[in-house]
CSV table of C-alpha atoms in Angstrom, one decimal:
chain,number,residue,atom,x,y,z
A,53,GLU,CA,91.1,110.5,110.4
A,54,ASP,CA,89.7,112.9,107.8
A,55,GLN,CA,87.8,111.8,104.9
A,56,VAL,CA,86.6,113.6,102.0
A,57,THR,CA,83.9,112.0,99.6
A,58,GLN,CA,82.6,113.7,96.3
A,59,SER,CA,79.6,112.9,94.5
A,60,PRO,CA,78.9,112.3,91.5
A,61,GLU,CA,82.0,110.9,90.2
A,62,ALA,CA,81.2,112.7,86.6
A,63,LEU,CA,78.4,114.7,86.1
A,64,ARG,CA,77.7,116.0,82.1
A,65,LEU,CA,75.1,119.0,81.6
A,66,GLN,CA,74.2,120.9,78.6
A,67,GLU,CA,74.9,124.6,78.4
A,68,GLY,CA,72.9,126.5,80.7
A,69,GLU,CA,71.6,123.7,82.6
A,70,SER,CA,72.2,124.4,86.3
A,71,SER,CA,73.7,122.0,89.1
A,72,SER,CA,75.2,120.9,92.1
A,73,LEU,CA,78.5,119.1,93.1
A,74,ASN,CA,78.5,117.5,96.6
A,75,CYS,CA,81.3,117.2,98.7
A,76,SER,CA,80.7,115.0,101.9
A,77,TYR,CA,83.1,115.6,104.6
A,78,THR,CA,84.0,113.7,108.4
A,79,VAL,CA,86.6,115.8,110.0
A,80,SER,CA,87.8,116.5,113.6
A,81,GLY,CA,87.2,120.3,114.3
A,82,LEU,CA,87.3,121.8,110.5
A,83,ARG,CA,89.4,124.7,109.8
A,84,GLY,CA,88.7,125.0,106.3
A,85,LEU,CA,87.1,123.6,103.3
A,86,PHE,CA,88.2,124.2,99.5
A,87,TRP,CA,87.6,124.0,96.7
A,88,TYR,CA,89.9,124.0,93.2
A,89,ARG,CA,89.2,123.4,89.8
A,90,GLN,CA,91.4,121.5,87.6
A,91,ASP,CA,91.9,121.5,83.9
A,92,PRO,CA,93.4,118.5,82.2
A,93,GLY,CA,97.1,118.2,82.3
A,94,LYS,CA,97.5,120.9,85.0
A,95,GLY,CA,97.5,121.6,88.3
A,96,PRO,CA,94.6,122.8,90.8
A,97,GLU,CA,93.5,126.4,90.4
A,98,PHE,CA,92.1,127.8,93.9
A,99,LEU,CA,88.5,128.6,93.9
A,100,PHE,CA,87.0,129.3,97.4
A,101,THR,CA,87.5,128.4,101.2
A,102,LEU,CA,84.5,128.2,103.4
A,103,TYR,CA,85.1,128.1,106.9
A,104,SER,CA,82.0,128.0,109.3
A,105,ALA,CA,78.4,126.4,108.2
A,106,GLY,CA,76.0,129.0,106.7
A,107,GLU,CA,79.0,130.2,104.8
A,108,GLU,CA,78.4,131.0,101.1
A,109,LYS,CA,80.8,132.2,98.5
A,110,GLU,CA,80.2,132.9,95.0
A,111,LYS,CA,82.6,133.8,91.9
A,112,GLU,CA,81.1,134.2,88.4
A,113,ARG,CA,78.4,131.0,87.7
A,114,LEU,CA,79.7,129.8,91.0
A,115,LYS,CA,78.5,129.4,94.5
A,116,ALA,CA,79.8,127.2,97.2
A,117,THR,CA,78.0,126.6,100.7
A,118,LEU,CA,78.9,124.8,103.6
A,119,THR,CA,77.0,122.6,106.4
A,120,LYS,CA,78.5,120.8,109.0
A,121,LYS,CA,78.5,117.8,107.0
A,122,GLU,CA,79.1,118.6,103.7
A,123,SER,CA,79.5,121.4,101.1
A,124,PHE,CA,77.9,122.2,97.6
A,125,LEU,CA,79.2,123.8,94.5
A,126,HIS,CA,76.2,125.2,92.6
A,127,ILE,CA,77.1,126.1,88.7
A,128,THR,CA,74.3,128.5,87.5
A,129,ALA,CA,73.8,128.4,83.8
A,130,PRO,CA,77.1,126.5,83.1
A,131,LYS,CA,79.6,127.1,79.9
A,132,PRO,CA,81.5,125.0,78.1
A,133,GLU,CA,84.3,126.3,79.4
A,134,ASP,CA,83.3,125.4,82.9
A,135,SER,CA,84.2,121.9,81.9
A,136,ALA,CA,86.9,120.4,84.4
A,137,THR,CA,87.3,118.7,87.6
A,138,TYR,CA,86.3,120.2,90.8
A,139,LEU,CA,88.4,119.0,93.7
A,140,CYS,CA,87.2,119.4,97.2
A,141,ALA,CA,89.7,119.4,100.5
A,142,VAL,CA,89.2,119.8,104.1
A,143,ARG,CA,91.5,120.9,107.0
A,144,GLY,CA,91.0,119.8,110.3
A,145,SER,CA,92.2,120.4,113.6
A,146,GLY,CA,93.9,116.8,114.6
A,147,GLY,CA,97.1,115.9,113.3
A,148,SER,CA,99.1,118.1,111.1
A,149,ASN,CA,98.1,121.7,110.8
A,150,TYR,CA,99.1,121.6,107.2
A,151,LYS,CA,97.8,118.8,105.9
A,152,LEU,CA,94.6,118.9,103.4
A,153,THR,CA,92.6,115.8,102.9
A,154,PHE,CA,91.2,115.8,99.2
A,155,GLY,CA,88.5,114.1,97.8
A,156,LYS,CA,88.6,112.4,94.2
A,157,GLY,CA,86.9,115.2,92.2
A,158,THR,CA,83.6,115.5,90.0
A,159,LEU,CA,84.6,115.6,86.0
A,160,LEU,CA,82.1,118.4,84.8
A,161,THR,CA,81.3,118.3,81.2
A,162,VAL,CA,79.3,120.9,79.6
A,163,ASN,CA,77.8,120.4,76.1
A,164,PRO,CA,77.4,123.5,73.7
B,1442,ASP,CA,99.2,136.4,92.6
B,1443,VAL,CA,100.6,133.7,93.7
B,1444,LYS,CA,103.2,132.1,91.3
B,1445,VAL,CA,104.2,128.3,92.0
B,1446,THR,CA,106.4,127.0,89.5
B,1447,GLN,CA,108.0,123.6,88.4
B,1448,SER,CA,111.3,123.0,86.6
B,1449,SER,CA,109.5,120.4,84.0
B,1450,ARG,CA,106.0,120.1,82.7
B,1451,TYR,CA,107.1,116.7,81.2
B,1452,LEU,CA,110.0,114.2,82.2
B,1453,VAL,CA,111.1,110.6,80.8
B,1454,LYS,CA,113.8,108.7,83.0
B,1455,ARG,CA,114.9,105.6,83.0
B,1456,THR,CA,114.4,102.9,86.0
B,1457,GLY,CA,117.1,103.4,88.8
B,1458,GLU,CA,117.8,107.0,87.6
B,1459,LYS,CA,118.1,109.5,90.4
B,1460,VAL,CA,115.3,112.1,89.8
B,1461,PHE,CA,115.0,115.6,90.7
B,1462,LEU,CA,112.3,117.9,90.4
B,1463,GLU,CA,111.9,121.5,91.5
B,1464,CYS,CA,109.5,124.1,92.7
B,1465,VAL,CA,109.8,127.6,93.2
B,1466,GLN,CA,107.3,130.3,95.0
B,1467,ASP,CA,107.4,133.9,94.8
B,1468,MET,CA,104.8,134.6,97.5
B,1469,ASP,CA,107.6,134.4,100.6
B,1470,HIS,CA,105.0,131.2,101.8
B,1471,GLU,CA,106.3,129.2,104.7
B,1472,ASN,CA,104.7,126.1,104.0
B,1473,MET,CA,105.4,123.9,100.8
B,1474,PHE,CA,104.3,120.5,99.7
B,1475,TRP,CA,104.5,117.9,97.1
B,1476,TYR,CA,101.8,115.5,95.7
B,1477,ARG,CA,101.6,112.9,93.5
B,1478,GLN,CA,98.3,112.6,91.4
B,1479,ASP,CA,96.9,109.2,90.1
B,1480,PRO,CA,93.7,108.1,88.0
B,1481,GLY,CA,91.0,107.0,90.8
B,1482,LEU,CA,93.4,107.8,93.6
B,1483,GLY,CA,93.3,111.3,93.7
B,1484,LEU,CA,96.2,113.5,95.5
B,1485,ARG,CA,98.3,112.3,97.9
B,1486,LEU,CA,100.8,114.2,99.9
B,1487,ILE,CA,104.5,112.8,100.2
B,1488,TYR,CA,106.6,115.1,102.0
B,1489,PHE,CA,105.8,118.9,103.1
B,1490,SER,CA,108.2,121.5,104.7
B,1491,TYR,CA,107.0,124.3,107.2
B,1492,ASP,CA,110.5,126.4,107.3
B,1493,VAL,CA,113.5,126.2,105.7
B,1494,LYS,CA,115.5,123.0,106.4
B,1495,MET,CA,112.3,121.5,107.9
B,1496,LYS,CA,110.2,118.5,106.7
B,1497,GLU,CA,107.6,116.1,107.4
B,1498,LYS,CA,106.6,112.9,105.7
B,1499,GLY,CA,103.2,113.1,104.4
B,1500,ASP,CA,100.8,109.9,103.5
B,1501,ILE,CA,103.3,108.4,100.8
B,1502,PRO,CA,106.9,109.2,101.7
B,1503,GLU,CA,108.7,106.0,100.8
B,1504,GLY,CA,111.0,106.2,97.6
B,1505,TYR,CA,111.4,109.8,97.6
B,1506,SER,CA,113.1,112.5,99.6
B,1507,VAL,CA,113.2,116.1,99.8
B,1508,SER,CA,115.2,119.4,100.2
B,1509,ARG,CA,114.7,122.8,101.5
B,1510,GLU,CA,117.6,124.9,101.0
B,1511,LYS,CA,115.8,128.1,100.6
B,1512,LYS,CA,112.6,129.4,101.7
B,1513,GLU,CA,111.6,129.9,98.2
B,1514,ARG,CA,112.3,126.3,96.8
B,1515,PHE,CA,111.5,122.9,97.8
B,1516,SER,CA,112.7,119.9,95.6
B,1517,LEU,CA,111.6,116.2,95.6
B,1518,ILE,CA,114.2,113.6,94.9
B,1519,LEU,CA,113.5,109.8,93.6
B,1520,GLU,CA,116.5,108.2,94.5
B,1521,SER,CA,116.0,105.1,92.4
B,1522,ALA,CA,113.1,106.0,89.6
B,1523,SER,CA,110.7,102.9,89.6
B,1524,THR,CA,108.0,102.4,87.2
B,1525,ASN,CA,105.3,102.8,89.8
B,1526,GLN,CA,106.5,106.3,90.2
B,1527,THR,CA,105.3,107.2,87.0
B,1528,SER,CA,102.6,109.9,87.7
B,1529,MET,CA,101.5,113.7,87.9
B,1530,TYR,CA,103.7,115.6,90.6
B,1531,LEU,CA,102.2,118.4,92.2
B,1532,CYS,CA,103.7,121.0,94.0
B,1533,ALA,CA,101.9,123.7,96.2
B,1534,SER,CA,102.6,126.6,98.7
B,1535,SER,CA,101.1,128.0,101.8
B,1536,SER,CA,100.9,130.8,104.0
B,1537,LEU,CA,100.8,130.7,107.8
B,1538,SER,CA,99.3,134.2,107.6
B,1539,GLY,CA,95.6,134.6,107.1
B,1540,GLY,CA,94.8,131.6,109.3
B,1541,LEU,CA,93.1,129.3,106.8
B,1542,ASN,CA,96.4,128.3,105.0
B,1543,THR,CA,95.2,128.2,101.4
B,1544,GLN,CA,97.4,125.9,99.5
B,1545,TYR,CA,98.3,127.1,95.8
B,1546,PHE,CA,99.5,124.5,93.1
B,1547,GLY,CA,101.8,124.7,90.5
B,1548,PRO,CA,101.4,123.4,86.7
B,1549,GLY,CA,102.5,119.7,87.5
B,1550,THR,CA,105.2,118.0,86.0
B,1551,ARG,CA,104.2,114.6,84.1
B,1552,LEU,CA,106.9,111.8,84.9
B,1553,THR,CA,107.1,108.9,83.0
B,1554,VAL,CA,109.5,106.0,84.2
B,1555,LEU,CA,110.7,103.6,81.6
């Protein structure tokens, strides 16, 4: 069974204070690791897909990286508008070809 | 841009009522999904559909059914709503092309069952 663990559960940063969120996973044959951002009361917004170890993707102040066991979402010089819950999900080769397994998320708060 | 819309943002229903949640996507995606999201439990898959009239149970299908009569529309049905079905319901869609099957989500429906 695929499993995803995100840490920390919550993170509070000052504006400009860079940090990283962790997503550890166990999956039989990774077919994709996905990062989403979710604002309160809204649906998750797609950020990145990573497929193979060593891959990196960037978008504004966010950079996602992938190893064989975990992914990091690095946030450089965050701003208050980066405050949200960040979700990680994986798709494995076992079982259904369509199913994503989600972590419980990291709630990021960036104070001005 | 992918657009997934859900029929209601907020819904209040009584115990025992039949509830319909509608989801529409405009990107000709083959796959559509229904999740519920609860504090501390994360997103849990209820049902998904990989083609018109085709459906597959997710992790928590009990108390729910689905309908997909047209490619763009996927409905979640609560046959007899119960208070433990109070939750945020999220619809998503994805395409088979491109290989990675990225799921795109709608805005969510906050359902309260009294």
